[in-house]
Amino acid sequence: MINVTPEGIILMFLLAFHIWCVVYS
């Protein structure tokens, strides 16, 4: 299970945003 912490949420958001930018660039 992913550790649900503010830092973890931010990291997951940044990762998803990065993947989105790469896919839809």
mmCIF file of C-alpha atoms in Angstrom:
data_model
loop_
_atom_site.group_PDB
_atom_site.id
_atom_site.type_symbol
_atom_site.label_atom_id
_atom_site.label_comp_id
_atom_site.label_asym_id
_atom_site.label_seq_id
_atom_site.Cartn_x
_atom_site.Cartn_y
_atom_site.Cartn_z
ATOM 1 C CA MET A 1 0.000 0.000 0.000
ATOM 2 C CA ILE A 2 1.258 3.462 -0.835
ATOM 3 C CA ASN A 3 2.110 5.564 2.216
ATOM 4 C CA VAL A 4 -0.555 8.278 2.277
ATOM 5 C CA THR A 5 1.326 11.306 3.553
ATOM 6 C CA PRO A 6 1.433 14.916 2.304
ATOM 7 C CA GLU A 7 4.871 14.252 0.821
ATOM 8 C CA GLY A 8 3.660 11.051 -0.813
ATOM 9 C CA ILE A 9 0.608 12.761 -2.281
ATOM 10 C CA ILE A 10 2.775 15.557 -3.691
ATOM 11 C CA LEU A 11 5.233 13.075 -5.181
ATOM 12 C CA MET A 12 2.446 11.057 -6.782
ATOM 13 C CA PHE A 13 0.867 14.242 -8.172
ATOM 14 C CA LEU A 14 4.174 15.403 -9.632
ATOM 15 C CA LEU A 15 4.785 11.965 -11.138
ATOM 16 C CA ALA A 16 1.318 11.884 -12.720
ATOM 17 C CA PHE A 17 1.761 15.450 -14.018
ATOM 18 C CA HIS A 18 5.144 14.578 -15.508
ATOM 19 C CA ILE A 19 3.738 11.491 -17.249
ATOM 20 C CA TRP A 20 0.795 13.571 -18.536
ATOM 21 C CA CYS A 21 3.165 16.193 -19.938
ATOM 22 C CA VAL A 22 5.288 13.531 -21.648
ATOM 23 C CA VAL A 23 2.286 11.735 -23.155
ATOM 24 C CA TYR A 24 0.468 14.866 -24.300
ATOM 25 C CA SER A 25 3.468 16.994 -25.249
#
